[in-house]
Amino acid sequence: MADAGMLRFHVPEPEVRPGGTPDFSNVTIAKAGSVPRPEIDVDPRTIRDMAFSIIRVLNRNGEAVGPWAGLLSNDELLEGLRHMMTLRTFDARMQMAQRQGKTSFYMQHLGEEAVSCAFRKALTPGDMNFPTYRQAGLLIADGYPMVTMMNQIYSNEADPLKGRQLPVMYSSKEHGFFSISGNLATQYIQAVGWAMASAISNDSKIAAAWIGDGSTAESDFHSALVFASTYKAPVILNVVNNQWAISTFQGIARGGSGTFAARGLGFGIPSLRVDGNDYLAVHAVAKWAAERARRNLGPTLVEYVTYRAGAHSSSDDPSAYRPKTESDAWPLGDPIVRLKNHLIGLGVWSDERHAQAEAEILDTVIAAQKEAESHGTLHAGGKPSTRDMFEGLYAEMPPHLRRQRQQAGV
């Protein structure tokens, strides 16, 4: 029986601190292929246990097994591998550019490439993502030009956002990528509202909301679940659990629910957990959730269990709050290596072809970087025009802004 004496304040603690031995014994991993694939119209009450398991397709031998396997062709898997490799190379070059002073800020996806790259292939043109700052794979996998992404990062004269956004906060309506907000969690409720509007308009497009584990502590997350469940909004509610919210481990935001997916259960939303480093599993779960939305069956909450192998951002030093070798100990491995090994096992890939692809991708990214830098970088070359500050805000510019623009001489 609990002590009824003096009260004690509880603060969750990570399993290990810097200098300690990494410990992921608290991460319960289901056997690949063991989690069933429910019918699309399943009653959410009958699959509550799926909020506490992990859907996996690739086993330890790199084989695709179980009911969630078999949705992608070899060519589609090869394309997915290339997308992830491209994103990782893009990240490395832009991180280096930040260190060289060519941009003020950057955020990598290291270890999380499968989440956004695989998810994008489950959507159709016109669907809208409401992303955070670590879903650039949605753009890479949809063929968005890397040069344009780099122009935005450099805030140069060719920046499509005219220098108005922090680097990496992209926007592209044509590619279903809603403008990123630096205010955490605001996009979650916006995605639900967009989805509701699509349903009200009798359209066929669905929305995808994105949030990190730490930001689920924000009130917008919970407001989004209220509206999504009440109005059966055609939206996929994605939670990327990469174990760390900057320097705060995921147990702070998770609280006592056990998993982030379990947050959806109280709202009657079907809630799944998936191996975020398994390209095949991510794609299969995203397709399942998207079909539910298109059939007017309402929202699905998906927790992607992954690991942020790099720093939170170019301003962060993870060695201050976690062991330096922790990423090497992550039990779900590297998404690129896992898909590579699967394709080698199928006989459609090899170590030699992989090395060749790495070299080709690096050449492509460097060429894009050179083109972007010809338009300017943070401290050199072309910049957005001062005139851009006054445009794109009003259909008809009010007198006080006209006067300010005249005073600025633009």
Tab-separated table of C-alpha atoms in Angstrom:
chain	number	residue	atom	x	y	z
A	1	MET	CA	0.000	0.000	0.000
A	2	ALA	CA	1.300	3.468	-0.924
A	3	ASP	CA	2.691	5.623	1.873
A	4	ALA	CA	0.039	8.155	2.919
A	5	GLY	CA	2.577	10.401	4.591
A	6	MET	CA	4.566	13.239	3.023
A	7	LEU	CA	3.823	13.972	-0.629
A	8	ARG	CA	6.629	13.594	-3.168
A	9	PHE	CA	6.939	15.438	-6.472
A	10	HIS	CA	7.643	13.114	-9.426
A	11	VAL	CA	9.903	14.083	-12.317
A	12	PRO	CA	10.508	11.387	-14.981
A	13	GLU	CA	14.182	10.576	-15.520
A	14	PRO	CA	15.890	9.184	-18.650
A	15	GLU	CA	17.345	5.699	-18.402
A	16	VAL	CA	20.911	6.974	-18.720
A	17	ARG	CA	22.892	10.201	-18.686
A	18	PRO	CA	26.051	11.281	-20.570
A	19	GLY	CA	28.921	8.988	-19.711
A	20	GLY	CA	26.622	6.053	-19.008
A	21	THR	CA	25.895	2.942	-21.029
A	22	PRO	CA	22.971	3.332	-23.468
A	23	ASP	CA	19.912	1.364	-22.363
A	24	PHE	CA	16.854	0.737	-24.520
A	25	SER	CA	15.537	-2.189	-22.505
A	26	ASN	CA	12.327	-0.229	-21.973
A	27	VAL	CA	11.574	-0.317	-25.725
A	28	THR	CA	9.425	-3.402	-26.261
A	29	ILE	CA	9.788	-4.531	-29.866
A	30	ALA	CA	7.279	-6.914	-31.416
A	31	LYS	CA	8.509	-9.659	-33.714
A	32	ALA	CA	8.434	-8.615	-37.376
A	33	GLY	CA	5.205	-9.740	-39.038
A	34	SER	CA	3.475	-10.582	-35.759
A	35	VAL	CA	1.096	-7.611	-35.553
A	36	PRO	CA	-2.125	-8.247	-37.523
A	37	ARG	CA	-3.423	-5.947	-40.245
A	38	PRO	CA	-7.031	-5.062	-39.374
A	39	GLU	CA	-9.782	-4.461	-41.872
A	40	ILE	CA	-10.029	-0.845	-42.955
A	41	ASP	CA	-13.428	-0.397	-41.294
A	42	VAL	CA	-12.407	-2.030	-38.017
A	43	ASP	CA	-14.056	-0.863	-34.798
A	44	PRO	CA	-11.308	1.100	-32.984
A	45	ARG	CA	-12.330	-0.487	-29.689
A	46	THR	CA	-11.215	-3.900	-30.924
A	47	ILE	CA	-7.633	-2.848	-31.754
A	48	ARG	CA	-6.699	-0.889	-28.631
A	49	ASP	CA	-3.722	-3.177	-28.054
A	50	MET	CA	-2.122	-1.924	-31.288
A	51	ALA	CA	-1.371	1.357	-29.511
A	52	PHE	CA	1.097	-0.565	-27.344
A	53	SER	CA	2.829	-2.779	-29.930
A	54	ILE	CA	5.053	-1.944	-32.928
A	55	ILE	CA	4.171	-2.886	-36.511
A	56	ARG	CA	7.239	-4.217	-38.295
A	57	VAL	CA	7.737	-5.746	-41.748
A	58	LEU	CA	11.505	-6.200	-42.061
A	59	ASN	CA	12.938	-8.857	-39.769
A	60	ARG	CA	16.519	-9.127	-38.501
A	61	ASN	CA	17.524	-10.943	-41.704
A	62	GLY	CA	16.187	-8.184	-43.918
A	63	GLU	CA	13.183	-10.223	-45.080
A	64	ALA	CA	9.718	-8.716	-45.519
A	65	VAL	CA	7.258	-10.790	-43.509
A	66	GLY	CA	3.706	-10.672	-42.200
A	67	PRO	CA	0.352	-9.179	-43.254
A	68	TRP	CA	1.679	-5.641	-43.780
A	69	ALA	CA	4.247	-6.765	-46.389
A	70	GLY	CA	3.968	-6.942	-50.173
A	71	LEU	CA	2.560	-3.516	-51.033
A	72	LEU	CA	5.583	-2.155	-52.906
A	73	SER	CA	7.308	-3.377	-56.059
A	74	ASN	CA	11.077	-3.741	-56.316
A	75	ASP	CA	11.254	-0.586	-58.430
A	76	GLU	CA	9.289	1.367	-55.828
A	77	LEU	CA	11.596	0.125	-53.082
A	78	LEU	CA	14.673	1.104	-55.088
A	79	GLU	CA	13.184	4.552	-55.604
A	80	GLY	CA	12.496	4.799	-51.861
A	81	LEU	CA	16.083	3.878	-51.056
A	82	ARG	CA	17.327	6.580	-53.395
A	83	HIS	CA	15.025	9.167	-51.800
A	84	MET	CA	16.375	8.395	-48.337
A	85	MET	CA	19.976	8.450	-49.556
A	86	THR	CA	19.339	11.788	-51.263
A	87	LEU	CA	17.853	13.287	-48.099
A	88	ARG	CA	20.802	12.121	-46.023
A	89	THR	CA	23.316	13.548	-48.503
A	90	PHE	CA	21.357	16.789	-48.772
A	91	ASP	CA	21.424	17.045	-44.969
A	92	ALA	CA	25.173	16.512	-44.790
A	93	ARG	CA	25.888	19.218	-47.375
A	94	MET	CA	23.534	21.740	-45.766
A	95	GLN	CA	24.885	21.032	-42.275
A	96	MET	CA	28.366	21.705	-43.654
A	97	ALA	CA	27.115	24.896	-45.320
A	98	GLN	CA	25.784	26.092	-41.964
A	99	ARG	CA	29.144	25.468	-40.331
A	100	GLN	CA	30.742	27.482	-43.150
A	101	GLY	CA	28.464	30.448	-42.395
A	102	LYS	CA	26.439	30.154	-45.599
A	103	THR	CA	23.176	29.864	-43.680
A	104	SER	CA	22.202	30.715	-40.131
A	105	PHE	CA	20.480	27.473	-39.174
A	106	TYR	CA	19.839	23.881	-40.221
A	107	MET	CA	18.053	20.761	-38.975
A	108	GLN	CA	18.991	17.220	-40.041
A	109	HIS	CA	16.872	14.068	-40.434
A	110	LEU	CA	19.643	11.572	-39.638
A	111	GLY	CA	18.052	8.239	-38.709
A	112	GLU	CA	14.506	9.406	-39.499
A	113	GLU	CA	14.577	9.376	-43.309
A	114	ALA	CA	12.081	6.524	-43.721
A	115	VAL	CA	9.281	8.323	-41.887
A	116	SER	CA	8.693	11.157	-44.341
A	117	CYS	CA	10.035	9.505	-47.514
A	118	ALA	CA	7.844	6.404	-47.202
A	119	PHE	CA	4.791	8.300	-45.996
A	120	ARG	CA	4.780	10.610	-49.021
A	121	LYS	CA	4.393	7.674	-51.390
A	122	ALA	CA	1.127	6.704	-49.672
A	123	LEU	CA	-0.549	10.002	-50.597
A	124	THR	CA	-2.049	11.241	-53.861
A	125	PRO	CA	-1.736	14.629	-55.600
A	126	GLY	CA	-3.774	17.277	-53.810
A	127	ASP	CA	-3.437	15.781	-50.326
A	128	MET	CA	-1.934	18.263	-47.883
A	129	ASN	CA	0.790	17.723	-45.284
A	130	PHE	CA	1.076	20.044	-42.294
A	131	PRO	CA	4.690	19.251	-41.385
A	132	THR	CA	7.203	20.129	-38.731
A	133	TYR	CA	10.805	21.063	-39.504
A	134	ARG	CA	11.963	17.424	-39.882
A	135	GLN	CA	9.833	16.204	-42.784
A	136	ALA	CA	11.811	17.432	-45.796
A	137	GLY	CA	11.576	13.873	-47.132
A	138	LEU	CA	7.995	14.710	-48.104
A	139	LEU	CA	9.448	17.134	-50.632
A	140	ILE	CA	12.415	15.000	-51.728
A	141	ALA	CA	10.160	11.992	-52.357
A	142	ASP	CA	7.735	14.136	-54.359
A	143	GLY	CA	10.358	15.515	-56.723
A	144	TYR	CA	10.571	19.035	-55.321
A	145	PRO	CA	13.736	20.686	-56.681
A	146	MET	CA	16.683	20.572	-54.293
A	147	VAL	CA	17.917	23.872	-55.709
A	148	THR	CA	14.697	25.548	-54.569
A	149	MET	CA	15.059	24.029	-51.109
A	150	MET	CA	18.630	25.315	-50.905
A	151	ASN	CA	17.586	28.776	-52.090
A	152	GLN	CA	15.199	28.908	-49.143
A	153	ILE	CA	17.898	27.729	-46.726
A	154	TYR	CA	20.296	30.412	-48.003
A	155	SER	CA	17.575	33.143	-48.062
A	156	ASN	CA	19.021	34.299	-51.374
A	157	GLU	CA	17.587	36.200	-54.329
A	158	ALA	CA	15.872	33.046	-55.625
A	159	ASP	CA	14.294	32.109	-52.271
A	160	PRO	CA	10.641	31.345	-53.116
A	161	LEU	CA	9.649	32.640	-49.652
A	162	LYS	CA	11.581	35.921	-50.078
A	163	GLY	CA	13.595	35.531	-46.883
A	164	ARG	CA	10.483	35.583	-44.693
A	165	GLN	CA	10.940	32.131	-43.194
A	166	LEU	CA	13.621	30.584	-40.993
A	167	PRO	CA	15.882	28.225	-42.994
A	168	VAL	CA	14.290	24.739	-43.529
A	169	MET	CA	10.763	26.125	-43.069
A	170	TYR	CA	9.683	25.360	-46.622
A	171	SER	CA	6.288	25.830	-48.274
A	172	SER	CA	4.824	24.383	-51.466
A	173	LYS	CA	1.121	24.152	-52.190
A	174	GLU	CA	1.818	22.260	-55.432
A	175	HIS	CA	3.636	19.535	-53.492
A	176	GLY	CA	1.136	19.342	-50.634
A	177	PHE	CA	3.496	20.924	-48.112
A	178	PHE	CA	1.828	23.565	-45.953
A	179	SER	CA	4.025	26.435	-44.697
A	180	ILE	CA	5.979	25.349	-41.633
A	181	SER	CA	5.387	27.336	-38.471
A	182	GLY	CA	8.110	27.864	-35.895
A	183	ASN	CA	5.444	27.824	-33.186
A	184	LEU	CA	5.188	24.217	-32.042
A	185	ALA	CA	1.980	22.221	-32.578
A	186	THR	CA	0.011	24.958	-34.363
A	187	GLN	CA	-0.028	22.900	-37.565
A	188	TYR	CA	-1.850	19.989	-35.885
A	189	ILE	CA	-5.168	21.720	-35.398
A	190	GLN	CA	-4.763	23.452	-38.765
A	191	ALA	CA	-4.481	20.080	-40.491
A	192	VAL	CA	-7.705	18.921	-38.879
A	193	GLY	CA	-9.457	22.119	-39.938
A	194	TRP	CA	-8.192	21.713	-43.511
A	195	ALA	CA	-9.462	18.126	-43.547
A	196	MET	CA	-12.853	19.211	-42.225
A	197	ALA	CA	-13.053	21.843	-44.967
A	198	SER	CA	-12.250	19.201	-47.579
A	199	ALA	CA	-15.115	17.049	-46.286
A	200	ILE	CA	-17.512	20.020	-46.113
A	201	SER	CA	-16.644	20.791	-49.748
A	202	ASN	CA	-17.288	17.152	-50.765
A	203	ASP	CA	-13.725	16.993	-52.049
A	204	SER	CA	-11.567	13.841	-52.180
A	205	LYS	CA	-8.373	15.194	-50.626
A	206	ILE	CA	-7.107	14.250	-47.179
A	207	ALA	CA	-4.724	15.931	-44.735
A	208	ALA	CA	-1.749	14.688	-42.751
A	209	ALA	CA	-0.790	16.342	-39.477
A	210	TRP	CA	2.754	16.039	-38.149
A	211	ILE	CA	4.135	16.576	-34.672
A	212	GLY	CA	7.137	15.521	-32.600
A	213	ASP	CA	6.905	13.653	-29.316
A	214	GLY	CA	7.726	16.722	-27.216
A	215	SER	CA	5.114	18.939	-28.846
A	216	THR	CA	2.294	16.538	-27.978
A	217	ALA	CA	2.375	18.282	-24.590
A	218	GLU	CA	0.993	21.400	-26.286
A	219	SER	CA	-2.733	22.106	-26.039
A	220	ASP	CA	-3.119	22.296	-29.838
A	221	PHE	CA	-2.379	18.574	-30.018
A	222	HIS	CA	-5.302	17.736	-27.760
A	223	SER	CA	-7.620	20.248	-29.427
A	224	ALA	CA	-6.854	18.610	-32.756
A	225	LEU	CA	-7.835	15.190	-31.425
A	226	VAL	CA	-11.138	16.577	-30.100
A	227	PHE	CA	-12.157	18.033	-33.458
A	228	ALA	CA	-10.800	15.124	-35.499
A	229	SER	CA	-12.715	12.541	-33.488
A	230	THR	CA	-15.940	14.545	-33.175
A	231	TYR	CA	-16.241	15.383	-36.871
A	232	LYS	CA	-14.485	12.280	-38.253
A	233	ALA	CA	-12.074	14.465	-40.166
A	234	PRO	CA	-10.245	12.787	-43.077
A	235	VAL	CA	-6.820	13.263	-41.500
A	236	ILE	CA	-3.816	11.148	-40.503
A	237	LEU	CA	-2.467	12.277	-37.139
A	238	ASN	CA	1.265	11.540	-37.203
A	239	VAL	CA	3.440	11.584	-34.074
A	240	VAL	CA	7.180	11.178	-34.688
A	241	ASN	CA	8.656	9.745	-31.497
A	242	ASN	CA	12.393	10.167	-32.007
A	243	GLN	CA	13.064	9.794	-28.247
A	244	TRP	CA	14.276	13.365	-27.672
A	245	ALA	CA	12.563	16.787	-27.614
A	246	ILE	CA	15.737	18.851	-27.944
A	247	SER	CA	17.417	17.959	-24.628
A	248	THR	CA	14.303	16.555	-22.937
A	249	PHE	CA	13.734	12.803	-23.194
A	250	GLN	CA	10.389	11.604	-24.489
A	251	GLY	CA	9.121	10.456	-21.078
A	252	ILE	CA	8.394	14.056	-20.051
A	253	ALA	CA	5.813	14.670	-22.781
A	254	ARG	CA	4.533	11.090	-22.797
A	255	GLY	CA	3.623	11.165	-19.118
A	256	GLY	CA	1.928	8.056	-17.806
A	257	SER	CA	0.161	6.995	-21.009
A	258	GLY	CA	2.820	4.400	-21.855
A	259	THR	CA	2.924	5.338	-25.544
A	260	PHE	CA	2.064	8.380	-27.596
A	261	ALA	CA	-0.321	6.310	-29.696
A	262	ALA	CA	-2.329	5.608	-26.548
A	263	ARG	CA	-3.283	9.291	-26.451
A	264	GLY	CA	-5.747	8.603	-29.244
A	265	LEU	CA	-7.629	5.847	-27.434
A	266	GLY	CA	-9.581	8.165	-25.157
A	267	PHE	CA	-10.925	9.940	-28.236
A	268	GLY	CA	-12.052	6.724	-29.922
A	269	ILE	CA	-9.423	7.145	-32.645
A	270	PRO	CA	-7.735	4.006	-34.016
A	271	SER	CA	-4.143	4.321	-32.875
A	272	LEU	CA	-1.149	2.403	-34.214
A	273	ARG	CA	2.579	2.286	-33.526
A	274	VAL	CA	5.001	1.508	-36.324
A	275	ASP	CA	8.724	0.926	-36.644
A	276	GLY	CA	9.758	4.305	-38.013
A	277	ASN	CA	13.029	2.894	-39.367
A	278	ASP	CA	11.249	0.286	-41.512
A	279	TYR	CA	10.411	1.854	-44.893
A	280	LEU	CA	7.975	-0.919	-45.799
A	281	ALA	CA	6.117	-0.745	-42.490
A	282	VAL	CA	5.810	3.051	-42.575
A	283	HIS	CA	4.388	2.961	-46.098
A	284	ALA	CA	1.947	0.132	-45.309
A	285	VAL	CA	0.548	1.839	-42.215
A	286	ALA	CA	0.277	5.180	-44.030
A	287	LYS	CA	-1.673	3.509	-46.872
A	288	TRP	CA	-4.024	1.895	-44.335
A	289	ALA	CA	-4.664	5.193	-42.562
A	290	ALA	CA	-5.106	7.081	-45.844
A	291	GLU	CA	-7.697	4.593	-47.065
A	292	ARG	CA	-9.647	4.964	-43.816
A	293	ALA	CA	-9.713	8.726	-44.322
A	294	ARG	CA	-10.834	8.447	-47.954
A	295	ARG	CA	-13.651	6.080	-46.993
A	296	ASN	CA	-15.071	8.631	-44.550
A	297	LEU	CA	-14.046	6.455	-41.602
A	298	GLY	CA	-12.317	9.323	-39.837
A	299	PRO	CA	-8.850	9.956	-38.421
A	300	THR	CA	-6.071	7.552	-37.514
A	301	LEU	CA	-3.274	8.336	-35.068
A	302	VAL	CA	0.113	6.846	-35.963
A	303	GLU	CA	3.186	6.900	-33.714
A	304	TYR	CA	6.483	6.370	-35.551
A	305	VAL	CA	9.035	4.848	-33.191
A	306	THR	CA	12.395	6.097	-34.402
A	307	TYR	CA	15.565	7.759	-33.146
A	308	ARG	CA	17.074	11.179	-33.775
A	309	ALA	CA	20.649	10.118	-34.473
A	310	GLY	CA	21.939	13.652	-34.982
A	311	ALA	CA	21.657	16.877	-33.049
A	312	HIS	CA	18.263	18.540	-32.681
A	313	SER	CA	19.550	21.400	-34.823
A	314	SER	CA	22.776	23.117	-35.785
A	315	SER	CA	22.509	24.977	-32.454
A	316	ASP	CA	22.409	21.792	-30.365
A	317	ASP	CA	25.061	19.573	-28.743
A	318	PRO	CA	23.456	16.223	-27.832
A	319	SER	CA	26.541	15.039	-25.928
A	320	ALA	CA	25.397	17.362	-23.133
A	321	TYR	CA	22.320	15.276	-22.383
A	322	ARG	CA	22.786	11.730	-23.736
A	323	PRO	CA	25.632	9.216	-24.199
A	324	LYS	CA	27.634	9.781	-27.375
A	325	THR	CA	27.162	6.138	-28.389
A	326	GLU	CA	23.410	6.040	-27.793
A	327	SER	CA	22.478	6.226	-31.483
A	328	ASP	CA	24.645	3.169	-32.212
A	329	ALA	CA	22.697	1.201	-29.600
A	330	TRP	CA	19.244	2.047	-30.984
A	331	PRO	CA	17.634	-1.398	-31.485
A	332	LEU	CA	15.686	-0.575	-34.658
A	333	GLY	CA	18.796	0.200	-36.681
A	334	ASP	CA	19.400	2.534	-39.609
A	335	PRO	CA	16.533	2.882	-42.137
A	336	ILE	CA	18.836	3.137	-45.152
A	337	VAL	CA	20.945	0.140	-44.169
A	338	ARG	CA	17.851	-1.948	-43.474
A	339	LEU	CA	16.219	-1.238	-46.844
A	340	LYS	CA	19.559	-1.693	-48.602
A	341	ASN	CA	19.987	-5.157	-47.041
A	342	HIS	CA	16.421	-6.093	-47.967
A	343	LEU	CA	17.023	-5.197	-51.602
A	344	ILE	CA	20.313	-7.091	-51.658
A	345	GLY	CA	18.441	-10.104	-50.320
A	346	LEU	CA	15.946	-9.779	-53.165
A	347	GLY	CA	18.825	-9.824	-55.650
A	348	VAL	CA	18.058	-6.382	-57.090
A	349	TRP	CA	20.826	-4.434	-55.321
A	350	SER	CA	24.426	-4.875	-54.208
A	351	ASP	CA	27.103	-3.161	-52.162
A	352	GLU	CA	28.794	-2.072	-55.385
A	353	ARG	CA	25.620	-0.522	-56.813
A	354	HIS	CA	24.960	1.155	-53.469
A	355	ALA	CA	28.408	2.772	-53.460
A	356	GLN	CA	27.886	3.904	-57.036
A	357	ALA	CA	24.502	5.392	-56.130
A	358	GLU	CA	26.059	7.249	-53.184
A	359	ALA	CA	28.611	8.831	-55.507
A	360	GLU	CA	25.969	9.750	-58.099
A	361	ILE	CA	23.706	11.299	-55.490
A	362	LEU	CA	26.563	13.280	-53.978
A	363	ASP	CA	27.409	14.678	-57.429
A	364	THR	CA	23.768	15.649	-57.965
A	365	VAL	CA	23.488	17.367	-54.591
A	366	ILE	CA	26.786	19.249	-55.060
A	367	ALA	CA	25.637	20.439	-58.486
A	368	ALA	CA	22.367	21.687	-56.982
A	369	GLN	CA	24.313	23.416	-54.213
A	370	LYS	CA	26.569	25.212	-56.687
A	371	GLU	CA	23.531	26.419	-58.628
A	372	ALA	CA	21.807	27.642	-55.451
A	373	GLU	CA	24.947	29.425	-54.246
A	374	SER	CA	25.189	31.240	-57.563
A	375	HIS	CA	22.054	33.104	-56.389
A	376	GLY	CA	23.675	34.019	-53.078
A	377	THR	CA	24.148	32.764	-49.529
A	378	LEU	CA	23.567	34.302	-46.105
A	379	HIS	CA	26.472	36.756	-46.269
A	380	ALA	CA	27.320	36.870	-49.964
A	381	GLY	CA	25.642	37.381	-53.297
A	382	GLY	CA	22.039	38.156	-54.162
A	383	LYS	CA	19.391	38.812	-51.532
A	384	PRO	CA	15.602	39.130	-51.675
A	385	SER	CA	14.544	42.657	-52.578
A	386	THR	CA	13.535	45.037	-49.807
A	387	ARG	CA	10.414	45.591	-51.904
A	388	ASP	CA	9.347	42.018	-51.114
A	389	MET	CA	8.590	43.054	-47.519
A	390	PHE	CA	5.646	45.083	-48.723
A	391	GLU	CA	4.146	42.623	-51.180
A	392	GLY	CA	2.061	39.488	-50.830
A	393	LEU	CA	0.169	40.793	-47.799
A	394	TYR	CA	-2.762	42.794	-49.157
A	395	ALA	CA	-4.763	42.552	-52.361
A	396	GLU	CA	-4.544	46.336	-52.432
A	397	MET	CA	-1.671	47.935	-50.545
A	398	PRO	CA	-2.915	50.379	-47.879
A	399	PRO	CA	-1.655	53.989	-47.922
A	400	HIS	CA	0.646	53.687	-44.904
A	401	LEU	CA	2.571	50.818	-46.514
A	402	ARG	CA	2.815	52.686	-49.830
A	403	ARG	CA	4.347	55.616	-47.957
A	404	GLN	CA	6.827	53.326	-46.150
A	405	ARG	CA	7.832	51.698	-49.427
A	406	GLN	CA	8.399	55.104	-51.013
A	407	GLN	CA	10.515	56.156	-48.034
A	408	ALA	CA	12.586	52.991	-48.472
A	409	GLY	CA	13.110	53.881	-52.111
A	410	VAL	CA	11.841	50.555	-53.439
